Tab-separated table of C-alpha atoms and ligand atoms in Angstrom:
chain	number	residue	atom	x	y	z
A	67	MET	CA	-8.085	-24.254	-35.478
A	68	GLN	CA	-8.077	-26.495	-38.615
A	69	LYS	CA	-9.369	-30.061	-38.519
A	70	GLN	CA	-6.257	-32.157	-37.722
A	71	THR	CA	-5.012	-34.522	-35.036
A	72	TRP	CA	-3.610	-32.422	-32.398
A	73	THR	CA	-1.028	-33.747	-30.091
A	74	ILE	CA	0.053	-32.224	-26.762
A	75	LYS	CA	3.159	-30.849	-28.397
A	76	SER	CA	1.499	-29.336	-31.514
A	77	ILE	CA	-1.347	-27.741	-29.607
A	78	ILE	CA	0.913	-26.113	-27.012
A	79	SER	CA	3.010	-24.617	-29.748
A	80	TRP	CA	-0.042	-23.467	-31.661
A	81	THR	CA	-1.576	-21.869	-28.576
A	82	SER	CA	1.668	-20.089	-27.565
A	83	ASN	CA	1.809	-18.458	-30.877
A	84	TYR	CA	-1.868	-17.474	-30.783
A	85	PHE	CA	-1.446	-16.158	-27.304
A	86	SER	CA	1.576	-14.065	-28.317
A	87	GLU	CA	-0.351	-12.604	-31.211
A	88	LYS	CA	-3.232	-11.662	-28.861
A	89	ASP	CA	-0.756	-10.203	-26.347
A	90	VAL	CA	-1.585	-12.694	-23.560
A	91	ASP	CA	1.121	-12.624	-20.973
A	92	ALA	CA	3.381	-15.744	-20.461
A	93	PRO	CA	1.928	-17.331	-23.507
A	94	ARG	CA	3.663	-20.710	-23.309
A	95	ILE	CA	3.202	-21.284	-19.537
A	96	SER	CA	-0.435	-20.227	-19.811
A	97	ALA	CA	-0.954	-22.697	-22.618
A	98	GLU	CA	0.641	-25.535	-20.610
A	99	LEU	CA	-1.376	-24.721	-17.460
A	100	LEU	CA	-4.620	-24.681	-19.387
A	101	LEU	CA	-3.940	-27.787	-21.244
A	102	GLY	CA	-2.575	-29.519	-18.064
A	103	SER	CA	-5.812	-28.614	-16.333
A	104	VAL	CA	-7.975	-30.124	-19.085
A	105	LEU	CA	-5.871	-33.377	-19.207
A	106	ASP	CA	-5.166	-33.500	-15.500
A	107	LEU	CA	-1.459	-33.585	-16.056
A	108	SER	CA	1.358	-31.615	-14.455
A	109	ARG	CA	3.551	-29.534	-16.749
A	110	VAL	CA	6.289	-32.234	-16.465
A	111	ASN	CA	3.811	-34.883	-17.474
A	112	LEU	CA	2.767	-32.971	-20.473
A	113	TYR	CA	6.336	-33.066	-21.717
A	114	ILE	CA	6.544	-36.799	-21.041
A	115	ASN	CA	3.377	-37.320	-22.997
A	116	TYR	CA	4.294	-34.773	-25.840
A	117	ASP	CA	3.103	-37.016	-28.679
A	118	LYS	CA	-0.248	-38.093	-27.158
A	119	PRO	CA	-3.199	-37.118	-29.269
A	120	LEU	CA	-6.192	-35.119	-27.865
A	121	SER	CA	-9.630	-36.478	-27.965
A	122	ASP	CA	-12.526	-34.533	-29.373
A	123	SER	CA	-13.911	-33.741	-25.870
A	124	GLU	CA	-10.560	-32.697	-24.524
A	125	LEU	CA	-10.041	-30.405	-27.505
A	126	LYS	CA	-13.529	-28.989	-27.027
A	127	GLN	CA	-12.917	-28.112	-23.427
A	128	TYR	CA	-9.487	-26.700	-24.143
A	129	LYS	CA	-10.967	-24.401	-26.842
A	130	THR	CA	-13.339	-22.930	-24.246
A	131	TYR	CA	-10.372	-22.342	-21.920
A	132	ILE	CA	-8.460	-20.601	-24.643
A	133	GLN	CA	-11.413	-18.405	-25.456
A	134	ARG	CA	-11.857	-17.425	-21.812
A	135	ARG	CA	-8.147	-16.487	-21.555
A	136	ILE	CA	-8.324	-14.492	-24.727
A	137	GLY	CA	-11.335	-12.711	-23.175
A	138	GLY	CA	-9.044	-11.551	-20.373
A	139	GLU	CA	-9.829	-14.015	-17.561
A	140	PRO	CA	-6.687	-14.943	-15.579
A	141	THR	CA	-5.329	-18.426	-16.251
A	142	GLN	CA	-5.664	-19.217	-12.494
A	143	TYR	CA	-9.367	-18.619	-12.356
A	144	ILE	CA	-9.864	-20.884	-15.452
A	145	THR	CA	-7.850	-23.777	-14.055
A	146	GLY	CA	-8.959	-22.963	-10.501
A	147	THR	CA	-5.448	-23.304	-9.058
A	148	GLN	CA	-2.311	-21.326	-8.288
A	149	GLU	CA	0.945	-22.584	-6.845
A	150	PHE	CA	2.381	-20.530	-3.986
A	151	TRP	CA	5.359	-21.586	-1.805
A	152	SER	CA	5.420	-24.805	-3.962
A	153	LEU	CA	1.950	-25.745	-2.621
A	154	ASP	CA	-1.260	-25.967	-4.597
A	155	PHE	CA	-4.056	-23.612	-3.684
A	156	LYS	CA	-7.646	-23.567	-5.039
A	157	VAL	CA	-8.611	-20.122	-6.220
A	158	THR	CA	-11.894	-18.558	-7.347
A	159	PRO	CA	-12.784	-14.923	-8.208
A	160	SER	CA	-13.651	-14.581	-4.496
A	161	VAL	CA	-9.932	-14.519	-3.703
A	162	LEU	CA	-6.899	-12.689	-4.830
A	163	ILE	CA	-4.558	-14.997	-6.818
A	164	PRO	CA	-1.489	-15.478	-4.576
A	165	ARG	CA	1.483	-13.578	-5.909
A	166	ALA	CA	5.133	-14.772	-5.898
A	167	ASP	CA	6.032	-11.447	-4.393
A	168	THR	CA	4.049	-12.340	-1.324
A	169	GLU	CA	6.455	-15.219	-0.611
A	170	THR	CA	8.727	-12.402	0.838
A	171	LEU	CA	6.182	-12.060	3.590
A	172	VAL	CA	6.207	-15.764	4.364
A	173	GLU	CA	10.022	-15.743	4.345
A	174	ARG	CA	10.118	-12.942	6.880
A	175	ALA	CA	7.477	-14.461	9.086
A	176	LEU	CA	9.527	-17.734	9.116
A	177	ALA	CA	12.698	-15.776	10.069
A	178	PHE	CA	10.861	-13.932	12.882
A	179	ILE	CA	9.315	-17.194	14.216
A	180	SER	CA	12.731	-18.841	14.201
A	181	THR	CA	13.852	-16.242	16.827
A	182	CYS	CA	10.941	-16.888	19.185
A	183	GLN	CA	10.892	-19.351	22.063
A	184	GLN	CA	7.151	-19.132	22.910
A	185	THR	CA	5.113	-22.284	22.917
A	186	PRO	CA	2.507	-22.204	21.564
A	187	LEU	CA	3.292	-19.272	19.329
A	188	ASN	CA	0.176	-17.241	18.460
A	189	ILE	CA	-0.263	-15.674	15.041
A	190	LEU	CA	-2.975	-13.527	13.638
A	191	GLU	CA	-3.461	-13.042	9.920
A	192	ILE	CA	-5.683	-10.217	8.845
A	193	GLY	CA	-7.345	-10.605	5.417
A	194	THR	CA	-6.388	-14.200	4.706
A	195	GLY	CA	-8.016	-14.512	1.297
A	196	SER	CA	-7.142	-17.969	-0.215
A	197	GLY	CA	-5.262	-18.672	3.048
A	198	ALA	CA	-1.989	-18.967	1.201
A	199	ILE	CA	0.249	-17.012	3.672
A	200	SER	CA	-0.990	-18.836	6.865
A	201	ILE	CA	-1.026	-22.285	5.149
A	202	ALA	CA	2.500	-21.803	3.788
A	203	ILE	CA	3.733	-20.915	7.345
A	204	ALA	CA	1.884	-23.772	8.972
A	205	HIS	CA	3.075	-26.201	6.375
A	206	GLU	CA	6.653	-25.153	6.749
A	207	LEU	CA	6.488	-25.486	10.506
A	208	LYS	CA	4.497	-28.661	10.901
A	209	GLU	CA	6.531	-29.662	14.033
A	210	ARG	CA	6.271	-26.302	15.749
A	211	ASP	CA	3.616	-25.630	18.389
A	212	LEU	CA	1.793	-22.745	16.829
A	213	GLN	CA	-1.769	-21.573	16.458
A	214	ILE	CA	-2.861	-19.254	13.662
A	215	LYS	CA	-6.067	-17.304	13.716
A	216	ALA	CA	-6.810	-16.367	10.092
A	217	ILE	CA	-9.512	-13.732	9.540
A	218	ASP	CA	-11.329	-12.270	6.573
A	219	ILE	CA	-14.255	-10.063	5.987
A	220	SER	CA	-15.500	-12.344	3.098
A	221	GLU	CA	-17.329	-15.543	3.875
A	222	ASP	CA	-16.682	-16.886	0.406
A	223	ALA	CA	-13.048	-16.298	0.775
A	224	LEU	CA	-12.975	-18.107	4.097
A	225	LYS	CA	-14.646	-21.169	2.560
A	226	ILE	CA	-11.836	-21.333	-0.011
A	227	ALA	CA	-9.131	-20.842	2.739
A	228	GLU	CA	-10.610	-23.635	4.806
A	229	GLU	CA	-10.562	-25.963	1.809
A	230	ASN	CA	-6.911	-24.953	1.036
A	231	ALA	CA	-5.977	-25.624	4.639
A	232	THR	CA	-7.442	-29.162	4.441
A	233	LEU	CA	-5.925	-29.850	0.981
A	234	ASN	CA	-2.508	-28.923	2.336
A	235	GLY	CA	-2.974	-30.882	5.658
A	236	VAL	CA	-2.737	-27.969	8.109
A	237	ALA	CA	-6.497	-27.513	8.985
A	238	GLU	CA	-5.846	-28.277	12.654
A	239	LYS	CA	-3.262	-25.421	12.995
A	240	ILE	CA	-5.461	-22.672	11.572
A	241	GLU	CA	-8.668	-21.199	13.078
A	242	PHE	CA	-10.640	-19.270	10.289
A	243	LEU	CA	-12.824	-16.498	11.557
A	244	LEU	CA	-15.194	-14.056	9.800
A	245	SER	CA	-14.085	-10.597	10.944
A	246	ASP	CA	-13.834	-7.110	9.708
A	247	LYS	CA	-10.298	-6.351	10.827
A	248	PHE	CA	-10.122	-6.807	14.634
A	249	ASN	CA	-13.900	-6.626	15.293
A	250	ALA	CA	-14.404	-10.319	16.056
A	251	VAL	CA	-11.061	-10.783	17.793
A	252	SER	CA	-11.559	-10.664	21.566
A	253	LYS	CA	-10.141	-7.535	23.141
A	254	SER	CA	-7.857	-9.341	25.519
A	255	GLU	CA	-6.398	-11.719	22.926
A	256	LYS	CA	-2.648	-11.305	22.218
A	257	PHE	CA	-0.406	-12.535	19.536
A	258	ASP	CA	3.302	-12.973	19.006
A	259	LEU	CA	2.953	-12.083	15.356
A	260	ILE	CA	0.443	-10.155	13.236
A	261	ILE	CA	0.723	-10.760	9.442
A	262	SER	CA	-1.223	-9.224	6.648
A	263	ASN	CA	-1.309	-8.585	2.860
A	264	PRO	CA	-4.158	-6.045	3.155
A	265	PRO	CA	-5.879	-4.198	0.179
A	266	TYR	CA	-3.561	-1.406	-0.592
A	267	ILE	CA	-4.176	-0.159	-4.090
A	268	SER	CA	-5.136	3.486	-3.711
A	269	GLU	CA	-7.667	5.405	-5.852
A	270	GLU	CA	-4.873	6.874	-7.775
A	271	PHE	CA	-3.518	3.465	-8.822
A	272	TYR	CA	-6.596	1.347	-8.954
A	273	ASP	CA	-7.786	2.689	-12.355
A	274	LYS	CA	-4.367	2.051	-13.747
A	275	LEU	CA	-4.344	-1.661	-12.847
A	276	GLU	CA	-4.060	-4.018	-15.812
A	277	SER	CA	-7.588	-5.277	-16.860
A	278	LYS	CA	-6.652	-8.918	-16.056
A	279	VAL	CA	-6.472	-7.780	-12.415
A	280	LYS	CA	-9.051	-4.934	-12.318
A	281	ASP	CA	-11.836	-6.744	-14.145
A	282	HIS	CA	-11.457	-10.174	-12.573
A	283	GLU	CA	-9.882	-10.094	-9.125
A	284	PRO	CA	-11.912	-9.077	-6.080
A	285	LYS	CA	-11.831	-5.260	-5.550
A	286	LEU	CA	-12.420	-6.026	-1.910
A	287	ALA	CA	-8.940	-7.511	-1.586
A	288	LEU	CA	-7.124	-4.941	-3.635
A	289	TYR	CA	-8.677	-1.486	-3.161
A	290	ALA	CA	-8.096	0.743	-0.193
A	291	ASP	CA	-9.814	4.107	-0.032
A	292	GLU	CA	-8.115	7.340	-1.048
A	293	ASP	CA	-4.448	7.086	-0.102
A	294	GLY	CA	-4.371	3.202	0.131
A	295	LEU	CA	-3.177	3.405	3.712
A	296	ILE	CA	-6.438	2.845	5.798
A	297	PHE	CA	-5.582	-0.772	6.728
A	298	TYR	CA	-2.127	0.132	7.950
A	299	ARG	CA	-3.574	2.934	10.197
A	300	GLU	CA	-5.972	0.531	11.731
A	301	ILE	CA	-3.610	-2.507	12.006
A	302	PHE	CA	-0.880	-0.292	13.535
A	303	SER	CA	-3.096	1.330	16.027
A	304	ALA	CA	-5.435	-1.512	17.119
A	305	GLY	CA	-2.609	-4.167	16.583
A	306	HIS	CA	-0.530	-2.674	19.313
A	307	GLY	CA	-2.945	-3.746	22.025
A	308	HIS	CA	-3.107	-7.336	20.558
A	309	LEU	CA	0.583	-7.873	20.448
A	310	ASN	CA	2.672	-9.506	23.243
A	311	GLU	CA	5.942	-7.763	24.464
A	312	GLY	CA	8.495	-8.021	21.591
A	313	GLY	CA	5.647	-9.174	19.218
A	314	CYS	CA	5.906	-7.902	15.618
A	315	ILE	CA	3.767	-6.819	12.692
A	316	LEU	CA	4.801	-8.003	9.244
A	317	ILE	CA	2.784	-6.597	6.478
A	318	GLU	CA	2.890	-6.428	2.694
A	319	ILE	CA	3.175	-2.856	1.200
A	320	ASP	CA	3.029	-0.941	-2.048
A	321	HIS	CA	6.676	0.050	-2.545
A	322	ARG	CA	5.492	3.487	-3.687
A	323	LYS	CA	4.095	4.147	-0.268
A	324	LYS	CA	7.304	3.524	1.808
A	325	ASP	CA	7.797	7.109	3.009
A	326	ASP	CA	4.045	7.570	3.934
A	327	LEU	CA	4.272	4.434	5.838
A	328	ILE	CA	7.350	5.537	7.761
A	329	SER	CA	5.480	8.532	8.953
A	330	LEU	CA	2.442	6.428	10.060
A	331	VAL	CA	4.507	4.477	12.578
A	332	ASP	CA	4.192	5.705	16.203
A	333	ASN	CA	7.832	5.661	17.404
A	334	GLU	CA	6.830	5.416	20.980
A	335	LYS	CA	4.941	2.181	20.432
A	336	TYR	CA	7.023	0.516	17.757
A	337	SER	CA	10.671	0.208	16.735
A	338	ALA	CA	11.604	1.909	13.443
A	339	PRO	CA	10.223	0.069	10.503
A	340	VAL	CA	12.434	-2.256	8.629
A	341	PHE	CA	11.677	-2.918	4.957
A	342	TYR	CA	12.373	-6.120	2.985
A	343	LYS	CA	12.568	-6.359	-0.773
A	344	ASP	CA	10.870	-8.949	-3.030
A	345	LEU	CA	12.798	-10.828	-5.787
A	346	PRO	CA	12.379	-8.058	-8.349
A	347	GLY	CA	14.030	-5.699	-5.815
A	348	LEU	CA	10.979	-3.690	-4.640
A	349	ASN	CA	10.223	-2.868	-1.021
A	350	ARG	CA	7.478	-5.377	-0.285
A	351	VAL	CA	7.333	-6.094	3.383
A	352	LEU	CA	7.451	-3.724	6.427
A	353	GLU	CA	8.268	-4.995	9.876
A	354	ILE	CA	7.694	-3.149	13.180
A	355	THR	CA	8.263	-4.542	16.633
A	356	LYS	CA	6.258	-3.533	19.664
A	357	ARG	CA	8.618	-1.646	22.058
A	358	SER	CA	9.162	-3.496	25.277
A	359	THR	CA	9.001	-0.225	27.345
A	360	SER	CA	5.700	0.927	25.947
A	361	GLN	CA	2.749	1.474	28.208
A	362	GLU	CA	-0.750	0.394	27.315
B	551	LIG	N1	0.279	-6.903	-5.205
B	551	LIG	C1	-1.068	-6.891	-5.635
B	551	LIG	C2	-1.101	-6.325	-7.024
B	551	LIG	O1	-0.342	-5.494	-7.382
B	551	LIG	C3	-1.937	-6.145	-4.734
B	551	LIG	C4	-2.186	-6.886	-3.442
B	551	LIG	C5	-2.950	-6.092	-2.470
B	551	LIG	O2	-3.638	-5.119	-2.652
B	551	LIG	N2	-2.773	-6.504	-1.284
B	551	LIG	O3	-2.047	-6.631	-7.802
């Protein structure tokens, strides 16, 4: 960068070109998010202040952010935030960065909940990570009498999730619990809805992940041994005993595993799986409902 007075406008345009040359994805948005984080301005406010010059210290901090992004670090871990369901979430390398595709899971959960009469309605989330899914649901249904238990195997992730629940004003609706799948959930506890975006990248696909994901996001939240289906096996089998009659499991999937997942579902215990697509058109969410006639 030459010595000159940089304005918000000129530095965004310089960075977008530089990021494009260096094959950084979403070059302009990344530049705007990084600069917005340095200046504590939303993207809209950057536009309003287009001609504002940057101070030396702002420029210095921004340069370190650019270097980190060029080094492969995801923008969200540099700014420490990600938007999901139009809410702001704190993210660190201890949690997966919430994906827009996962909003499909929130949509389906809200659709299911709208058909339920129970009060309170009990929801279990397995592997909450940043807390994005549970927090989005609780925030959307502020008036509804519902209780969410959100569990994770990572203590560091739970700390972030708790902070995010407080930041978004839903802390009283969600109980966070350290648990490896159902281990810390009492045997007799039942839920109307079990939701999860479990780790599902199989051995075969993990090595092929882009380095932005593989080298920076937590393997614990992405990788599932061998065929990538271990969490589905456990959640389908143990989840059945934790569901109320008519209760349902909504779970994010790798679209390439649809057929394997169909054969994993026990038809005596659950209805035939229904699949929902994300915005790009890929099967993203599987729904199964506990059969009301089933014996336990
Ligand atoms: N959808 C994520 C990805 O492709 C994976 C999420 C997960 O394993 N649960 O990076």
